[in-house]
PDB file of N, CA and C in Angstrom:
ATOM      1  N   MET A   1      -6.818   2.068  18.812  1.00 44.00           N
ATOM      2  CA  MET A   1      -7.716   1.859  18.378  1.00 44.00           C
ATOM      3  C   MET A   1      -8.517   2.981  18.068  1.00 44.00           C
ATOM      4  N   CYS A   2      -9.181   3.509  16.789  1.00 48.00           N
ATOM      5  CA  CYS A   2     -10.194   4.535  16.962  1.00 48.00           C
ATOM      6  C   CYS A   2     -11.661   3.818  16.938  1.00 48.00           C
ATOM      7  N   SER A   3     -12.370   4.276  17.846  1.00 49.00           N
ATOM      8  CA  SER A   3     -13.836   3.595  18.389  1.00 49.00           C
ATOM      9  C   SER A   3     -14.275   4.097  16.937  1.00 49.00           C
ATOM     10  N   THR A   4     -13.869   5.378  16.744  1.00 52.00           N
ATOM     11  CA  THR A   4     -15.184   5.826  15.146  1.00 52.00           C
ATOM     12  C   THR A   4     -14.849   6.155  13.910  1.00 52.00           C
ATOM     13  N   TYR A   5     -15.524   5.060  13.064  1.00 51.00           N
ATOM     14  CA  TYR A   5     -15.935   4.838  11.611  1.00 51.00           C
ATOM     15  C   TYR A   5     -16.547   5.776  10.594  1.00 51.00           C
ATOM     16  N   ARG A   6     -15.573   5.391   9.513  1.00 53.00           N
ATOM     17  CA  ARG A   6     -16.287   6.530   9.011  1.00 53.00           C
ATOM     18  C   ARG A   6     -17.441   5.169   7.322  1.00 53.00           C
ATOM     19  N   ARG A   7     -18.832   4.651   7.681  1.00 54.00           N
ATOM     20  CA  ARG A   7     -19.246   3.863   6.671  1.00 54.00           C
ATOM     21  C   ARG A   7     -19.112   4.219   4.844  1.00 54.00           C
ATOM     22  N   THR A   8     -18.638   3.222   4.099  1.00 53.00           N
ATOM     23  CA  THR A   8     -18.734   3.793   3.233  1.00 53.00           C
ATOM     24  C   THR A   8     -18.957   2.870   2.473  1.00 53.00           C
ATOM     25  N   ASP A   9     -19.051   2.232   0.899  1.00 54.00           N
ATOM     26  CA  ASP A   9     -20.114   1.666  -0.371  1.00 54.00           C
ATOM     27  C   ASP A   9     -19.096   0.133   0.220  1.00 54.00           C
ATOM     28  N   TYR A  10     -17.520   0.307   0.617  1.00 50.00           N
ATOM     29  CA  TYR A  10     -16.832  -0.278   0.261  1.00 50.00           C
ATOM     30  C   TYR A  10     -16.932  -1.187   2.335  1.00 50.00           C
ATOM     31  N   GLY A  11     -17.089  -0.502   2.873  1.00 54.00           N
ATOM     32  CA  GLY A  11     -17.364  -1.237   4.260  1.00 54.00           C
ATOM     33  C   GLY A  11     -17.012  -0.381   5.541  1.00 54.00           C
ATOM     34  N   GLU A  12     -16.281  -0.213   6.102  1.00 55.00           N
ATOM     35  CA  GLU A  12     -16.702   0.887   7.744  1.00 55.00           C
ATOM     36  C   GLU A  12     -14.577   0.831   7.507  1.00 55.00           C
ATOM     37  N   ILE A  13     -14.536   2.348   7.776  1.00 54.00           N
ATOM     38  CA  ILE A  13     -12.670   2.610   7.139  1.00 54.00           C
ATOM     39  C   ILE A  13     -12.374   3.492   8.429  1.00 54.00           C
ATOM     40  N   PRO A  14     -11.657   3.087   9.855  1.00 56.00           N
ATOM     41  CA  PRO A  14     -11.354   4.280  10.496  1.00 56.00           C
ATOM     42  C   PRO A  14     -11.114   5.734  10.305  1.00 56.00           C
ATOM     43  N   GLN A  15     -11.442   6.536  10.738  1.00 55.00           N
ATOM     44  CA  GLN A  15     -10.997   8.106  10.765  1.00 55.00           C
ATOM     45  C   GLN A  15      -9.651   8.364  11.398  1.00 55.00           C
ATOM     46  N   GLY A  16      -9.221   9.135  11.084  1.00 53.00           N
ATOM     47  CA  GLY A  16      -7.998   9.718  11.393  1.00 53.00           C
ATOM     48  C   GLY A  16      -6.577   8.426  10.726  1.00 53.00           C
ATOM     49  N   GLN A  17      -5.180   9.180  12.043  1.00 45.00           N
ATOM     50  CA  GLN A  17      -3.696   7.554  11.451  1.00 45.00           C
ATOM     51  C   GLN A  17      -4.331   6.556  12.242  1.00 45.00           C
ATOM     52  N   ASP A  18      -5.192   5.952  12.623  1.00 51.00           N
ATOM     53  CA  ASP A  18      -5.062   4.907  13.316  1.00 51.00           C
ATOM     54  C   ASP A  18      -3.927   3.652  12.513  1.00 51.00           C
ATOM     55  N   ARG A  19      -4.798   3.804  10.847  1.00 52.00           N
ATOM     56  CA  ARG A  19      -2.865   2.343  11.313  1.00 52.00           C
ATOM     57  C   ARG A  19      -2.573   2.949  10.573  1.00 52.00           C
ATOM     58  N   SER A  20      -1.153   3.916  11.170  1.00 56.00           N
ATOM     59  CA  SER A  20      -0.038   4.520  10.857  1.00 56.00           C
ATOM     60  C   SER A  20       0.376   4.239  11.459  1.00 56.00           C
ATOM     61  N   PRO A  21       0.190   3.399  12.824  1.00 55.00           N
ATOM     62  CA  PRO A  21       1.169   2.816  13.618  1.00 55.00           C
ATOM     63  C   PRO A  21       1.894   1.145  13.096  1.00 55.00           C
ATOM     64  N   GLN A  22       0.747   1.013  12.351  1.00 55.00           N
ATOM     65  CA  GLN A  22       0.611  -0.676  11.907  1.00 55.00           C
ATOM     66  C   GLN A  22       1.908  -1.056  10.614  1.00 55.00           C
ATOM     67  N   LYS A  23       2.255   0.585  10.412  1.00 53.00           N
ATOM     68  CA  LYS A  23       2.918   0.470   8.683  1.00 53.00           C
ATOM     69  C   LYS A  23       4.443   1.323   9.259  1.00 53.00           C
ATOM     70  N   ILE A  24       3.787   2.004  10.763  1.00 60.00           N
ATOM     71  CA  ILE A  24       5.509   1.377  11.100  1.00 60.00           C
ATOM     72  C   ILE A  24       6.094   0.684  11.527  1.00 60.00           C
ATOM     73  N   GLU A  25       5.717   0.023  11.963  1.00 70.00           N
ATOM     74  CA  GLU A  25       5.974  -1.587  13.121  1.00 70.00           C
ATOM     75  C   GLU A  25       5.910  -2.757  11.603  1.00 70.00           C
ATOM     76  N   GLY A  26       5.665  -2.413  10.698  1.00 69.00           N
ATOM     77  CA  GLY A  26       6.117  -3.080   9.339  1.00 69.00           C
ATOM     78  C   GLY A  26       4.594  -4.559   9.189  1.00 69.00           C
ATOM     79  N   LYS A  27       3.651  -4.402   9.717  1.00 79.00           N
ATOM     80  CA  LYS A  27       2.718  -4.690   9.563  1.00 79.00           C
ATOM     81  C   LYS A  27       1.806  -4.909   8.767  1.00 79.00           C
ATOM     82  N   ASN A  28       0.866  -5.713   8.011  1.00 84.00           N
ATOM     83  CA  ASN A  28       0.241  -5.289   7.118  1.00 84.00           C
ATOM     84  C   ASN A  28      -1.037  -4.630   7.363  1.00 84.00           C
ATOM     85  N   VAL A  29      -1.685  -3.958   6.767  1.00 84.00           N
ATOM     86  CA  VAL A  29      -2.846  -3.489   6.617  1.00 84.00           C
ATOM     87  C   VAL A  29      -3.586  -3.645   6.117  1.00 84.00           C
ATOM     88  N   TYR A  30      -5.478  -4.852   6.196  1.00 86.00           N
ATOM     89  CA  TYR A  30      -6.699  -5.444   5.099  1.00 86.00           C
ATOM     90  C   TYR A  30      -7.846  -3.985   5.491  1.00 86.00           C
ATOM     91  N   LEU A  31      -7.735  -4.176   4.427  1.00 85.00           N
ATOM     92  CA  LEU A  31      -9.534  -3.272   4.326  1.00 85.00           C
ATOM     93  C   LEU A  31     -10.479  -4.127   3.884  1.00 85.00           C
ATOM     94  N   ARG A  32     -10.852  -4.271   4.409  1.00 87.00           N
ATOM     95  CA  ARG A  32     -12.289  -5.414   3.561  1.00 87.00           C
ATOM     96  C   ARG A  32     -12.858  -5.197   2.735  1.00 87.00           C
ATOM     97  N   GLY A  33     -12.866  -5.169   1.808  1.00 87.00           N
ATOM     98  CA  GLY A  33     -13.575  -4.213   0.434  1.00 87.00           C
ATOM     99  C   GLY A  33     -13.071  -3.603  -0.444  1.00 87.00           C
ATOM    100  N   PHE A  34     -12.622  -3.065   0.619  1.00 89.00           N
ATOM    101  CA  PHE A  34     -11.495  -2.402  -0.418  1.00 89.00           C
ATOM    102  C   PHE A  34     -10.125  -2.433  -0.599  1.00 89.00           C
ATOM    103  N   GLY A  35      -9.135  -2.488  -0.497  1.00 90.00           N
ATOM    104  CA  GLY A  35      -7.360  -3.904  -0.829  1.00 90.00           C
ATOM    105  C   GLY A  35      -7.131  -3.615   0.649  1.00 90.00           C
ATOM    106  N   SER A  36      -5.373  -4.171   0.610  1.00 90.00           N
ATOM    107  CA  SER A  36      -4.524  -4.216   1.600  1.00 90.00           C
ATOM    108  C   SER A  36      -2.794  -3.258   1.251  1.00 90.00           C
ATOM    109  N   PHE A  37      -2.443  -2.954   2.208  1.00 89.00           N
ATOM    110  CA  PHE A  37      -1.481  -1.511   2.518  1.00 89.00           C
ATOM    111  C   PHE A  37      -0.488  -2.896   2.910  1.00 89.00           C
ATOM    112  N   VAL A  38       0.152  -3.312   1.865  1.00 89.00           N
ATOM    113  CA  VAL A  38       1.653  -4.892   3.026  1.00 89.00           C
ATOM    114  C   VAL A  38       3.012  -3.581   2.700  1.00 89.00           C
ATOM    115  N   VAL A  39       3.422  -4.614   3.253  1.00 88.00           N
ATOM    116  CA  VAL A  39       5.156  -3.633   3.554  1.00 88.00           C
ATOM    117  C   VAL A  39       5.467  -4.275   2.630  1.00 88.00           C
ATOM    118  N   LYS A  40       5.835  -4.081   1.722  1.00 91.00           N
ATOM    119  CA  LYS A  40       6.853  -5.116   0.742  1.00 91.00           C
ATOM    120  C   LYS A  40       8.997  -4.553   0.611  1.00 91.00           C
ATOM    121  N   LYS A  41       9.523  -6.069   0.910  1.00 92.00           N
ATOM    122  CA  LYS A  41      10.653  -5.774   1.087  1.00 92.00           C
ATOM    123  C   LYS A  41      11.542  -6.111  -0.198  1.00 92.00           C
ATOM    124  N   ARG A  42      12.796  -4.814  -0.589  1.00 93.00           N
ATOM    125  CA  ARG A  42      13.592  -4.926  -2.279  1.00 93.00           C
ATOM    126  C   ARG A  42      14.654  -5.228  -1.182  1.00 93.00           C
ATOM    127  N   ALA A  43      15.545  -6.176  -2.169  1.00 95.00           N
ATOM    128  CA  ALA A  43      17.008  -6.526  -2.159  1.00 95.00           C
ATOM    129  C   ALA A  43      17.752  -6.048  -1.800  1.00 95.00           C
ATOM    130  N   GLU A  44      18.994  -6.017  -1.744  1.00 96.00           N
ATOM    131  CA  GLU A  44      20.377  -4.813  -2.155  1.00 96.00           C
ATOM    132  C   GLU A  44      20.557  -5.189  -3.339  1.00 96.00           C
ATOM    133  N   LYS A  45      20.982  -4.080  -4.207  1.00 95.00           N
ATOM    134  CA  LYS A  45      21.419  -3.619  -5.336  1.00 95.00           C
ATOM    135  C   LYS A  45      21.908  -3.103  -6.211  1.00 95.00           C
ATOM    136  N   THR A  46      22.684  -3.189  -6.735  1.00 95.00           N
ATOM    137  CA  THR A  46      23.908  -2.222  -7.863  1.00 95.00           C
ATOM    138  C   THR A  46      23.228  -1.055  -8.681  1.00 95.00           C
ATOM    139  N   ALA A  47      23.111   0.232  -8.861  1.00 95.00           N
ATOM    140  CA  ALA A  47      22.704   1.147 -10.139  1.00 95.00           C
ATOM    141  C   ALA A  47      23.638   1.434  -9.961  1.00 95.00           C
ATOM    142  N   ARG A  48      24.473   1.967 -11.869  1.00 95.00           N
ATOM    143  CA  ARG A  48      24.789   2.775 -12.102  1.00 95.00           C
ATOM    144  C   ARG A  48      24.387   4.237 -12.710  1.00 95.00           C
ATOM    145  N   ASN A  49      25.515   4.694 -12.600  1.00 92.00           N
ATOM    146  CA  ASN A  49      25.495   6.174 -12.721  1.00 92.00           C
ATOM    147  C   ASN A  49      25.993   5.897 -14.404  1.00 92.00           C
ATOM    148  N   ILE A  50      25.540   5.649 -15.070  1.00 92.00           N
ATOM    149  CA  ILE A  50      26.507   6.295 -16.781  1.00 92.00           C
ATOM    150  C   ILE A  50      26.976   7.660 -16.912  1.00 92.00           C
ATOM    151  N   SER A  51      26.277   8.573 -16.804  1.00 94.00           N
ATOM    152  CA  SER A  51      26.835   9.717 -16.418  1.00 94.00           C
ATOM    153  C   SER A  51      28.515   9.903 -15.943  1.00 94.00           C
ATOM    154  N   LYS A  52      28.782   8.939 -15.122  1.00 94.00           N
ATOM    155  CA  LYS A  52      30.276   9.860 -14.231  1.00 94.00           C
ATOM    156  C   LYS A  52      30.460   7.592 -14.244  1.00 94.00           C
ATOM    157  N   ASN A  53      29.745   6.925 -15.333  1.00 93.00           N
ATOM    158  CA  ASN A  53      30.767   5.570 -15.033  1.00 93.00           C
ATOM    159  C   ASN A  53      30.660   5.516 -13.774  1.00 93.00           C
ATOM    160  N   VAL A  54      30.254   5.505 -12.267  1.00 95.00           N
ATOM    161  CA  VAL A  54      30.221   5.007 -11.104  1.00 95.00           C
ATOM    162  C   VAL A  54      29.509   3.649 -11.184  1.00 95.00           C
ATOM    163  N   THR A  55      29.265   3.056  -9.675  1.00 95.00           N
ATOM    164  CA  THR A  55      28.046   1.943  -9.726  1.00 95.00           C
ATOM    165  C   THR A  55      28.126   2.074  -8.607  1.00 95.00           C
ATOM    166  N   ILE A  56      27.059   2.618  -8.534  1.00 94.00           N
ATOM    167  CA  ILE A  56      26.635   2.512  -7.353  1.00 94.00           C
ATOM    168  C   ILE A  56      24.814   1.572  -6.166  1.00 94.00           C
ATOM    169  N   LYS A  57      25.658   1.258  -4.582  1.00 95.00           N
ATOM    170  CA  LYS A  57      25.157  -0.062  -4.023  1.00 95.00           C
ATOM    171  C   LYS A  57      24.050  -0.011  -2.916  1.00 95.00           C
ATOM    172  N   ILE A  58      22.643  -0.095  -3.561  1.00 94.00           N
ATOM    173  CA  ILE A  58      21.679   0.318  -2.864  1.00 94.00           C
ATOM    174  C   ILE A  58      21.460  -0.394  -2.535  1.00 94.00           C
ATOM    175  N   PRO A  59      20.990   0.175  -1.040  1.00 95.00           N
ATOM    176  CA  PRO A  59      20.884  -1.510   0.673  1.00 95.00           C
ATOM    177  C   PRO A  59      19.928  -1.525  -0.139  1.00 95.00           C
ATOM    178  N   GLU A  60      19.020  -2.669   0.725  1.00 95.00           N
ATOM    179  CA  GLU A  60      17.993  -4.122   1.156  1.00 95.00           C
ATOM    180  C   GLU A  60      16.851  -2.329   2.095  1.00 95.00           C
ATOM    181  N   HIS A  61      16.132  -2.197   1.460  1.00 93.00           N
ATOM    182  CA  HIS A  61      15.277  -1.848   2.247  1.00 93.00           C
ATOM    183  C   HIS A  61      13.327  -1.718   1.622  1.00 93.00           C
ATOM    184  N   PHE A  62      12.825  -1.219   2.483  1.00 90.00           N
ATOM    185  CA  PHE A  62      11.391  -1.747   2.819  1.00 90.00           C
ATOM    186  C   PHE A  62       9.998  -0.665   1.839  1.00 90.00           C
ATOM    187  N   ILE A  63       9.491  -1.486   1.312  1.00 89.00           N
ATOM    188  CA  ILE A  63       8.397  -0.037   0.597  1.00 89.00           C
ATOM    189  C   ILE A  63       7.501  -0.153   1.402  1.00 89.00           C
ATOM    190  N   PRO A  64       6.257   1.024   0.994  1.00 88.00           N
ATOM    191  CA  PRO A  64       4.412   0.302   1.109  1.00 88.00           C
ATOM    192  C   PRO A  64       3.786  -0.175  -0.456  1.00 88.00           C
ATOM    193  N   SER A  65       2.829  -1.165  -0.756  1.00 91.00           N
ATOM    194  CA  SER A  65       2.174  -1.224  -1.806  1.00 91.00           C
ATOM    195  C   SER A  65       0.971  -1.322  -1.012  1.00 91.00           C
ATOM    196  N   PHE A  66      -0.227  -1.067  -2.249  1.00 92.00           N
ATOM    197  CA  PHE A  66      -1.094  -1.376  -2.121  1.00 92.00           C
ATOM    198  C   PHE A  66      -2.190  -2.566  -3.629  1.00 92.00           C
ATOM    199  N   LYS A  67      -2.790  -3.053  -2.967  1.00 92.00           N
ATOM    200  CA  LYS A  67      -3.353  -4.199  -3.527  1.00 92.00           C
ATOM    201  C   LYS A  67      -4.531  -3.704  -3.643  1.00 92.00           C
ATOM    202  N   PRO A  68      -5.832  -2.784  -4.608  1.00 93.00           N
ATOM    203  CA  PRO A  68      -7.140  -3.122  -4.279  1.00 93.00           C
ATOM    204  C   PRO A  68      -7.651  -5.006  -4.363  1.00 93.00           C
ATOM    205  N   SER A  69      -8.931  -5.302  -3.437  1.00 91.00           N
ATOM    206  CA  SER A  69      -9.421  -6.460  -3.074  1.00 91.00           C
ATOM    207  C   SER A  69     -10.528  -6.542  -5.017  1.00 91.00           C
ATOM    208  N   LYS A  70     -10.716  -7.635  -4.932  1.00 92.00           N
ATOM    209  CA  LYS A  70     -11.585  -7.172  -6.077  1.00 92.00           C
ATOM    210  C   LYS A  70     -12.582  -7.347  -6.493  1.00 92.00           C
ATOM    211  N   SER A  71     -13.648  -7.290  -5.312  1.00 90.00           N
ATOM    212  CA  SER A  71     -15.170  -6.577  -5.992  1.00 90.00           C
ATOM    213  C   SER A  71     -14.842  -4.737  -5.338  1.00 90.00           C
ATOM    214  N   PHE A  72     -13.499  -4.201  -5.769  1.00 90.00           N
ATOM    215  CA  PHE A  72     -13.662  -3.137  -5.234  1.00 90.00           C
ATOM    216  C   PHE A  72     -13.324  -2.702  -7.240  1.00 90.00           C
ATOM    217  N   VAL A  73     -12.696  -3.308  -7.008  1.00 91.00           N
ATOM    218  CA  VAL A  73     -11.514  -3.621  -8.588  1.00 91.00           C
ATOM    219  C   VAL A  73     -13.507  -3.768  -9.380  1.00 91.00           C
ATOM    220  N   ASN A  74     -14.042  -4.576  -9.245  1.00 91.00           N
ATOM    221  CA  ASN A  74     -14.961  -4.761 -10.370  1.00 91.00           C
ATOM    222  C   ASN A  74     -15.880  -3.201 -10.126  1.00 91.00           C
ATOM    223  N   ASP A  75     -16.100  -2.671  -8.971  1.00 89.00           N
ATOM    224  CA  ASP A  75     -16.828  -1.807  -9.254  1.00 89.00           C
ATOM    225  C   ASP A  75     -16.787  -0.299  -9.417  1.00 89.00           C
ATOM    226  N   VAL A  76     -15.594  -0.591  -9.555  1.00 88.00           N
ATOM    227  CA  VAL A  76     -14.491   0.771 -10.405  1.00 88.00           C
ATOM    228  C   VAL A  76     -14.361   0.322 -12.171  1.00 88.00           C
ATOM    229  N   LYS A  77     -14.751  -1.257 -12.558  1.00 89.00           N
ATOM    230  CA  LYS A  77     -13.963  -1.622 -13.744  1.00 89.00           C
ATOM    231  C   LYS A  77     -15.976  -1.104 -14.553  1.00 89.00           C
ATOM    232  N   GLY A  78     -16.665  -1.543 -13.255  1.00 85.00           N
ATOM    233  CA  GLY A  78     -18.179  -1.228 -13.977  1.00 85.00           C
ATOM    234  C   GLY A  78     -18.981   0.257 -14.263  1.00 85.00           C
ATOM    235  N   ASN A  79     -18.357   1.246 -13.395  1.00 85.00           N
ATOM    236  CA  ASN A  79     -18.365   2.292 -12.865  1.00 85.00           C
ATOM    237  C   ASN A  79     -18.005   3.376 -13.978  1.00 85.00           C
ATOM    238  N   VAL A  80     -16.954   2.782 -14.740  1.00 79.00           N
ATOM    239  CA  VAL A  80     -16.022   3.585 -15.708  1.00 79.00           C
ATOM    240  C   VAL A  80     -16.713   4.585 -16.557  1.00 79.00           C
ATOM    241  N   LYS A  81     -16.684   5.531 -16.995  1.00 74.00           N
ATOM    242  CA  LYS A  81     -17.421   6.473 -18.245  1.00 74.00           C
ATOM    243  C   LYS A  81     -16.971   6.118 -18.987  1.00 74.00           C
ATOM    244  N   LYS A  82     -17.480   5.908 -20.664  1.00 69.00           N
ATOM    245  CA  LYS A  82     -15.794   5.894 -22.097  1.00 69.00           C
ATOM    246  C   LYS A  82     -15.976   6.747 -22.935  1.00 69.00           C
TER     247      LYS A  82
END
């Protein structure tokens, strides 16, 4: 883990690619005051190509997802200019 941190209004965030290995291993990353990067599992499903009238099987896979923290969302909502 990197010992260099960047100070922001939402806490300390590590610089560089220090969080990437955790994402590759399938672990979730939580940044206090900012949000969470989580790995979500998508189930196997079937899709259709209607132009060729073909059914395609989409295998189970994992995708990254971001969920902002409540404090971050409230700060953004409070600072939006109309």
